[in-house]
Amino acid sequence: MEARVTFSPAGRSLFDEPLAIAVEGLQPQQQVTLRASLRDETGVLFESRALYQADSGGQLDLSRSPALEGGSFSGLEPMGPLWSLQPEKPFWRLVKRDVQRPYRLEVEVLGSCSQCLAKGAHERAFLRDGVRRIPVREGRIRATLFLPSGEGPFPGIIDISGTGGGLPEHRACLMANYGFAMLALAYYAYEDLPKDMKEFRLEYFEEAVNYMLKHPKIKGPGIGLLGHSKGGDLCVSMASFLTGITATATVNGSIANVGATLRYKNIVIPPLGISRKRAKIDQTGTADILDVLNNPLEGPNCQSLIPVEKAECHFLFIVGKDDRNWKSEFFATEASHRLQANGKEKPEIICYPGAGHYIEPPYFPLCPASMHLLVGLPVIWGGEPRAHAAAQVDAWQQLQTFFRKHLNDKQDGRQNKL
């Protein structure tokens, strides 16, 4: 019997879904290397290798067989071949740009002398059948709306990414697969939007909120906000100043305005000050920027604090305790203090030991370091691969639970405090 790689589901699955990988037809107790690989849309190869031993029947089931020491990971890790993928190009992060095209995952079983004993391929998709992808160019808004299958109306969420610019869609797309109407919102470095991060006007984001509130497929009366990194502090600003926000979740976000001046009507919030001298650069030229930002509680830096205490919505702060981009746990804790000191609801804070800055949907591989557009150098993001992978799985469920709990027709949108 020839060796054969099998997948369950067989030919295609969603990227954030578990995938069962097995091999049959090996020799009893045979030791093999399992090589998993995929290429991103720029052609960069990502690869992992794990060492395994078949059972007495020549079977290898990753849900029951622990990986041996010496590969990209070890132990019982059924999804290890995916979350341990590493790029051949240094300082490179796996970024999905075209959510309509699945990744092609290839798995090879290698014997002694790297002889290929079996191989198989599987598609990891981002769009569930029936989910609609709708480009939005209405007024100033540059975005993509993802509507779940069915008639709706659906709970609506605006998804805002970090400092990379453009229009990332992968997180919004995957969330829409679970019944949320998701608006992936660009805010700079895309089409006719500002080319760089110098100044943002909250009126642009207010326009996006109003678009969602008026959309016939969106269940009101309020919507949710989901932001990562810089997108997190933009979401906190929106929740603090705008109407119609019921629930806000940030992933390693800030409660100080960072990177660009923020304006809303007659209000100006300057960016939090920095000191590049506090960056630690190693022999490879990689920077640790954890201490670069000034303390927003000290002196004139207080002007950069977002008045989160004005917000009337529910909050969830997802925190990677090994976030090396900035002190996200400090920001979440300070937000909690300020909200409660002003009689507001205590936010949910979920901290993940060993998780770094880029907490993505499940099974995206950890990116330990990559180029930071604002710093101009590769920076370390933090995270230990196994712990980070587990955090991504749990955080993904926590986000869905949070929004399902609060985005129902009994919740009121907040009132403007200006």
Coordinates of C-alpha atoms in Angstrom, one line a residue:
M1 CA 0.0 0.0 0.0
E2 CA 1.4 3.4 -1.0
A3 CA 1.5 6.1 1.6
R4 CA -1.2 8.7 1.3
V5 CA -2.0 12.1 2.9
T6 CA -5.6 12.8 3.9
F7 CA -7.3 15.9 5.0
S8 CA -10.6 16.4 6.9
P9 CA -12.5 18.4 5.5
A10 CA -11.2 16.8 2.3
G11 CA -10.4 19.5 -0.2
R12 CA -11.2 22.9 1.2
S13 CA -11.7 24.5 4.6
L14 CA -11.9 28.0 6.1
F15 CA -8.5 29.4 7.2
D16 CA -9.6 29.8 10.8
E17 CA -11.1 26.2 11.0
P18 CA -9.2 23.2 12.4
L19 CA -7.9 20.9 9.7
A20 CA -7.3 17.2 10.4
I21 CA -4.1 15.9 8.7
A22 CA -3.3 12.2 8.6
V23 CA -1.0 9.8 6.7
E24 CA -1.7 6.2 6.0
G25 CA 0.3 3.4 4.3
L26 CA 3.6 4.0 6.1
Q27 CA 5.8 1.2 7.6
P28 CA 5.1 0.3 11.2
Q29 CA 6.9 2.8 13.5
Q30 CA 8.5 4.5 10.5
Q31 CA 10.0 7.9 11.3
V32 CA 9.1 10.6 8.7
T33 CA 9.3 14.4 8.3
L34 CA 6.1 16.2 7.6
R35 CA 6.7 19.3 5.5
A36 CA 3.9 21.9 5.1
S37 CA 4.2 24.9 2.8
L38 CA 2.3 27.6 1.1
R39 CA 3.1 30.7 -0.9
D40 CA 1.7 34.1 -0.2
E41 CA 0.5 36.4 -3.0
T42 CA 3.9 37.8 -3.6
G43 CA 5.4 34.3 -4.1
V44 CA 7.2 34.1 -0.8
L45 CA 7.4 30.6 0.5
F46 CA 6.3 29.7 4.1
E47 CA 7.4 26.3 5.4
S48 CA 7.3 24.1 8.5
R49 CA 8.9 20.7 9.2
A50 CA 7.9 18.3 11.9
L51 CA 9.3 14.9 12.8
Y52 CA 6.8 12.1 13.4
Q53 CA 6.7 8.3 14.0
A54 CA 4.0 6.2 12.6
D55 CA 2.0 3.8 14.8
S56 CA 2.2 0.0 14.7
G57 CA -0.3 0.0 11.8
G58 CA 1.7 2.5 9.7
Q59 CA -0.8 5.3 10.5
L60 CA 0.0 8.8 11.4
D61 CA -2.8 11.0 12.8
L62 CA -1.7 14.4 13.9
S63 CA -4.6 14.6 16.4
R64 CA -3.2 11.6 18.3
S65 CA 0.5 11.5 17.3
P66 CA 2.9 14.0 19.0
A67 CA 5.6 15.5 16.9
L68 CA 9.1 14.5 18.0
E69 CA 11.8 17.0 19.0
G70 CA 13.9 18.6 16.3
G71 CA 11.4 20.2 14.0
S72 CA 9.5 23.5 13.8
F73 CA 7.4 22.3 16.8
S74 CA 7.1 19.3 19.1
G75 CA 4.3 17.6 21.1
L76 CA 0.7 17.0 20.3
E77 CA -0.2 19.9 18.1
P78 CA -2.7 19.0 15.3
M79 CA -2.5 22.4 13.8
G80 CA 1.2 22.8 14.4
P81 CA 2.1 22.5 10.7
L82 CA 0.2 25.7 10.0
W83 CA 0.9 28.0 13.0
S84 CA 4.6 27.2 12.8
L85 CA 5.0 28.2 9.2
Q86 CA 8.1 30.4 8.7
P87 CA 8.9 32.6 5.7
E88 CA 12.0 32.0 3.6
K89 CA 12.4 35.8 3.4
P90 CA 13.5 37.5 6.7
F91 CA 11.2 40.0 8.4
W92 CA 8.2 38.9 6.4
R93 CA 4.6 38.5 7.6
L94 CA 1.9 36.3 6.1
V95 CA -0.7 38.9 4.9
K96 CA -3.8 37.9 2.9
R97 CA -4.6 40.5 0.4
D98 CA -7.1 38.9 -1.9
V99 CA -9.7 37.1 0.2
Q100 CA -11.4 35.7 -2.8
R101 CA -8.4 33.4 -3.6
P102 CA -7.7 30.6 -1.1
Y103 CA -4.2 29.7 0.0
R104 CA -3.0 26.4 -1.4
L105 CA -1.5 24.3 1.5
E106 CA 0.9 21.5 0.4
V107 CA 1.9 18.7 2.7
E108 CA 4.7 16.3 1.9
V109 CA 5.8 13.2 3.8
L110 CA 9.6 12.7 3.6
G111 CA 11.4 9.6 4.4
S112 CA 15.1 9.0 4.8
C113 CA 17.4 11.1 2.5
S114 CA 14.4 13.4 2.1
Q115 CA 12.7 11.0 -0.3
C116 CA 9.1 12.1 -0.9
L117 CA 6.8 9.2 0.2
A118 CA 3.5 11.0 -0.3
K119 CA 2.0 14.5 -0.8
G120 CA -1.3 16.2 -0.8
A121 CA -2.8 19.7 -1.2
H122 CA -5.6 21.5 0.5
E123 CA -7.3 24.9 0.0
R124 CA -7.6 27.2 3.0
A125 CA -10.3 29.7 2.0
F126 CA -11.5 33.0 3.6
L127 CA -15.0 33.4 2.2
R128 CA -17.7 30.9 3.1
D129 CA -20.2 30.1 0.3
G130 CA -22.9 32.7 0.3
V131 CA -21.0 35.5 2.0
R132 CA -21.1 38.6 -0.2
R133 CA -18.2 40.9 -0.7
I134 CA -19.3 44.4 -1.6
P135 CA -16.8 47.2 -2.4
V136 CA -18.0 50.5 -0.8
R137 CA -17.2 53.9 -2.4
E138 CA -19.9 56.1 -0.9
G139 CA -19.1 59.7 0.0
R140 CA -15.5 59.6 1.4
I141 CA -15.8 56.0 2.6
R142 CA -13.3 53.6 1.1
A143 CA -14.1 50.1 2.4
T144 CA -15.4 46.6 1.8
L145 CA -18.6 45.3 3.3
F146 CA -19.0 41.6 3.9
L147 CA -22.6 40.4 4.4
P148 CA -23.4 36.9 5.7
S149 CA -25.7 34.6 3.7
G150 CA -29.4 35.0 4.5
E151 CA -31.8 37.9 4.6
G152 CA -30.6 39.5 7.8
P153 CA -30.6 42.0 9.4
F154 CA -27.2 41.2 10.9
P155 CA -25.2 42.7 13.8
G156 CA -22.8 45.2 12.2
I157 CA -19.1 45.8 13.0
I158 CA -16.5 48.1 11.6
D159 CA -13.0 46.6 11.4
I160 CA -10.0 48.9 11.5
S161 CA -6.4 47.6 11.1
G162 CA -3.1 49.0 12.2
T163 CA -0.4 51.2 10.6
G164 CA 0.1 49.2 7.4
G165 CA -2.4 51.3 5.5
G166 CA -4.4 50.0 2.5
L167 CA -7.5 47.9 3.0
P168 CA -6.9 44.6 4.8
E169 CA -9.9 42.4 4.6
H170 CA -9.0 39.0 6.0
R171 CA -10.3 39.5 9.6
A172 CA -13.5 41.2 8.5
C173 CA -14.1 38.5 5.9
L174 CA -13.5 35.6 8.3
M175 CA -15.8 37.2 11.0
A176 CA -18.6 37.6 8.4
N177 CA -18.6 33.8 8.0
Y178 CA -20.1 33.7 11.5
G179 CA -23.1 36.0 10.9
F180 CA -21.6 39.5 11.4
A181 CA -22.0 42.2 8.8
M182 CA -18.4 43.5 8.6
L183 CA -17.1 46.7 7.2
A184 CA -13.3 46.6 6.6
L185 CA -12.5 50.3 6.6
A186 CA -9.4 51.9 5.0
Y187 CA -8.2 55.1 6.4
Y188 CA -4.9 55.9 4.7
A189 CA -2.6 54.8 1.9
Y190 CA -5.5 53.6 -0.2
E191 CA -6.9 55.1 -3.4
D192 CA -7.7 58.8 -2.7
L193 CA -7.3 58.7 1.0
P194 CA -4.3 60.4 2.8
K195 CA -1.0 58.9 1.6
D196 CA 0.6 58.8 5.1
M197 CA -0.1 59.0 8.8
K198 CA 0.0 62.8 9.6
E199 CA -3.5 63.8 10.5
F200 CA -6.9 62.0 10.6
R201 CA -10.3 63.5 11.0
L202 CA -12.8 61.6 13.0
E203 CA -15.6 62.8 10.7
Y204 CA -14.4 60.3 8.2
F205 CA -14.9 57.5 10.6
E206 CA -18.2 59.0 11.7
E207 CA -19.3 58.8 8.1
A208 CA -18.6 55.0 8.1
V209 CA -20.6 54.6 11.4
N210 CA -23.6 56.4 9.8
Y211 CA -23.3 54.3 6.7
M212 CA -23.6 51.1 8.8
L213 CA -26.4 52.5 11.0
K214 CA -28.5 53.4 7.9
H215 CA -27.8 50.1 6.0
P216 CA -30.9 48.0 5.6
K217 CA -29.0 44.8 6.3
I218 CA -27.6 46.1 9.6
K219 CA -29.4 45.3 12.9
G220 CA -29.6 48.4 15.1
P221 CA -29.8 50.5 17.0
G222 CA -25.9 50.4 17.5
I223 CA -22.9 48.8 15.9
G224 CA -19.6 47.3 17.1
L225 CA -16.0 48.4 16.5
L226 CA -13.0 46.1 16.2
G227 CA -9.5 47.5 16.0
H228 CA -6.0 46.1 16.1
S229 CA -3.0 48.3 17.2
K230 CA -3.4 51.8 15.7
G231 CA -6.9 50.7 14.7
G232 CA -7.5 50.1 18.4
D233 CA -7.0 53.7 19.5
L234 CA -9.1 54.9 16.5
C235 CA -11.9 52.7 17.7
V236 CA -11.6 54.1 21.3
S237 CA -11.7 57.6 19.8
M238 CA -14.8 56.7 17.9
A239 CA -16.5 55.2 20.9
S240 CA -15.6 58.3 23.0
F241 CA -17.0 60.9 20.6
L242 CA -19.5 59.4 18.2
T243 CA -23.0 58.2 18.5
G244 CA -24.4 54.7 17.6
I245 CA -21.5 52.6 19.2
T246 CA -22.7 49.7 21.3
A247 CA -19.6 47.5 21.7
T248 CA -15.9 48.1 21.1
A249 CA -13.2 45.5 21.1
T250 CA -9.5 46.3 20.7
V251 CA -6.6 43.9 20.1
N252 CA -3.4 45.2 21.6
G253 CA -4.6 48.7 21.2
S254 CA -3.9 52.0 22.9
I255 CA -6.0 54.6 24.8
A256 CA -3.6 57.4 23.8
N257 CA -3.7 58.8 20.3
V258 CA -0.6 57.5 18.5
G259 CA 1.2 58.3 15.3
A260 CA -0.9 61.1 13.9
T261 CA -2.9 64.1 15.0
L262 CA -6.6 63.4 15.4
R263 CA -9.2 66.1 14.8
Y264 CA -12.9 66.2 15.5
K265 CA -14.8 69.4 15.1
N266 CA -13.0 71.9 17.3
I267 CA -11.1 69.2 19.2
V268 CA -7.5 68.4 18.5
I269 CA -5.7 65.4 20.1
P270 CA -1.9 65.4 19.4
P271 CA 0.0 62.2 18.9
L272 CA 1.7 60.8 22.0
G273 CA 5.4 61.8 22.1
I274 CA 8.2 59.4 21.4
S275 CA 11.9 59.1 22.0
R276 CA 13.8 57.0 19.5
K277 CA 16.7 57.0 21.8
R278 CA 14.8 54.5 23.9
A279 CA 14.7 51.9 21.1
K280 CA 17.1 49.0 21.6
I281 CA 18.7 47.8 18.3
D282 CA 20.4 44.4 18.2
Q283 CA 23.3 43.3 16.0
T284 CA 20.9 42.3 13.2
G285 CA 19.4 45.8 13.0
T286 CA 16.1 44.7 14.6
A287 CA 14.6 47.2 17.0
D288 CA 12.8 46.7 20.3
I289 CA 10.5 49.7 20.5
L290 CA 8.6 48.8 23.7
D291 CA 9.8 51.8 25.6
V292 CA 9.8 54.4 22.7
L293 CA 6.4 55.9 23.5
N294 CA 6.2 58.5 26.3
N295 CA 4.1 57.8 29.4
P296 CA 0.6 59.4 28.5
L297 CA 0.0 60.0 32.2
E298 CA 2.9 62.4 32.6
G299 CA 3.1 66.1 31.8
P300 CA 2.1 67.4 28.4
N301 CA 1.7 63.8 27.2
C302 CA -1.7 63.8 28.9
Q303 CA -3.0 65.8 26.0
S304 CA -2.8 62.6 23.9
L305 CA -5.1 60.6 26.1
I306 CA -8.4 59.7 24.5
P307 CA -11.3 60.6 26.8
V308 CA -12.5 57.0 27.0
E309 CA -14.5 57.9 30.1
K310 CA -17.0 59.6 27.7
A311 CA -17.8 56.3 26.1
E312 CA -21.1 54.6 26.9
C313 CA -20.5 51.4 25.1
H314 CA -19.3 48.0 26.3
F315 CA -15.5 47.3 26.0
L316 CA -13.3 44.3 25.5
F317 CA -9.6 44.6 25.6
I318 CA -7.5 41.7 24.2
V319 CA -3.9 41.9 25.4
G320 CA -0.8 39.9 24.5
K321 CA 1.4 40.0 27.6
D322 CA 4.5 39.7 25.4
D323 CA 3.4 42.6 23.1
R324 CA 6.7 44.4 22.2
N325 CA 5.1 47.1 20.1
W326 CA 3.8 49.0 23.1
K327 CA 2.4 48.4 26.6
S328 CA -1.0 47.2 25.7
E329 CA -1.7 45.8 29.1
F330 CA -1.0 49.2 30.7
F331 CA -3.3 50.9 28.2
A332 CA -6.1 48.4 28.9
T333 CA -5.7 48.7 32.7
E334 CA -5.7 52.5 32.5
A335 CA -8.9 52.4 30.4
S336 CA -10.6 50.3 33.1
H337 CA -9.5 52.7 35.8
R338 CA -10.9 55.7 34.0
L339 CA -14.1 54.1 33.0
Q340 CA -14.9 52.9 36.5
A341 CA -13.8 56.2 38.1
N342 CA -16.5 57.8 36.0
G343 CA -19.2 55.4 36.9
K344 CA -19.0 53.4 33.7
E345 CA -19.2 49.7 33.2
K346 CA -16.0 47.7 34.0
P347 CA -14.5 46.5 30.7
E348 CA -13.5 43.0 30.0
I349 CA -9.8 42.5 29.8
I350 CA -8.4 39.2 28.6
C351 CA -4.6 38.8 28.8
Y352 CA -2.6 36.1 27.1
P353 CA 0.8 35.1 28.4
G354 CA 3.3 34.5 25.6
A355 CA 1.2 36.3 23.0
G356 CA 2.8 39.0 21.0
H357 CA 1.4 42.1 19.1
Y358 CA -0.1 40.6 16.0
I359 CA -2.9 38.5 17.5
E360 CA -4.6 37.4 14.2
P361 CA -7.4 35.0 13.4
P362 CA -6.5 31.4 14.3
Y363 CA -3.7 29.6 12.6
F364 CA -1.9 32.6 11.1
P365 CA 1.8 31.9 11.9
L366 CA 3.5 34.1 14.5
C367 CA 5.5 36.9 12.9
P368 CA 8.3 37.5 15.4
A369 CA 9.7 40.6 13.6
S370 CA 9.0 42.6 10.4
M371 CA 9.3 46.1 9.0
H372 CA 7.5 48.9 10.9
L373 CA 6.4 51.6 8.5
L374 CA 6.6 54.4 11.1
V375 CA 9.9 53.3 12.6
G376 CA 11.6 52.5 9.2
L377 CA 13.3 49.4 10.7
P378 CA 12.3 45.8 11.4
V379 CA 10.9 45.6 14.9
I380 CA 10.2 42.6 17.2
W381 CA 6.5 42.0 17.8
G382 CA 6.9 39.5 20.7
G383 CA 5.3 36.2 21.2
E384 CA 6.2 32.5 21.7
P385 CA 4.8 30.5 18.8
R386 CA 2.9 27.8 20.8
A387 CA 1.4 30.2 23.3
H388 CA 0.6 32.8 20.6
A389 CA -1.2 30.2 18.5
A390 CA -3.3 29.2 21.4
A391 CA -4.1 32.8 22.2
Q392 CA -5.3 33.4 18.6
V393 CA -7.8 30.5 18.8
D394 CA -9.2 31.7 22.2
A395 CA -9.3 35.4 21.3
W396 CA -11.2 34.7 18.1
Q397 CA -13.9 33.0 20.1
Q398 CA -13.9 35.7 22.8
L399 CA -14.4 38.4 20.2
Q400 CA -17.4 36.6 18.6
T401 CA -18.9 35.9 22.0
F402 CA -18.5 39.6 23.1
F403 CA -20.2 40.9 19.9
R404 CA -23.0 38.3 20.0
K405 CA -23.7 39.3 23.6
H406 CA -23.9 43.0 23.1
L407 CA -25.0 43.6 19.5
N408 CA -28.7 42.7 19.9
D409 CA -31.8 44.8 19.4
K410 CA -32.1 45.5 23.1
Q411 CA -29.0 47.6 23.3
D412 CA -29.0 51.3 22.9
G413 CA -26.5 53.3 20.8
R414 CA -24.6 55.8 22.9
Q415 CA -25.4 59.5 23.0
N416 CA -22.9 62.2 21.9
K417 CA -21.2 63.9 24.8
L418 CA -20.1 67.0 22.9

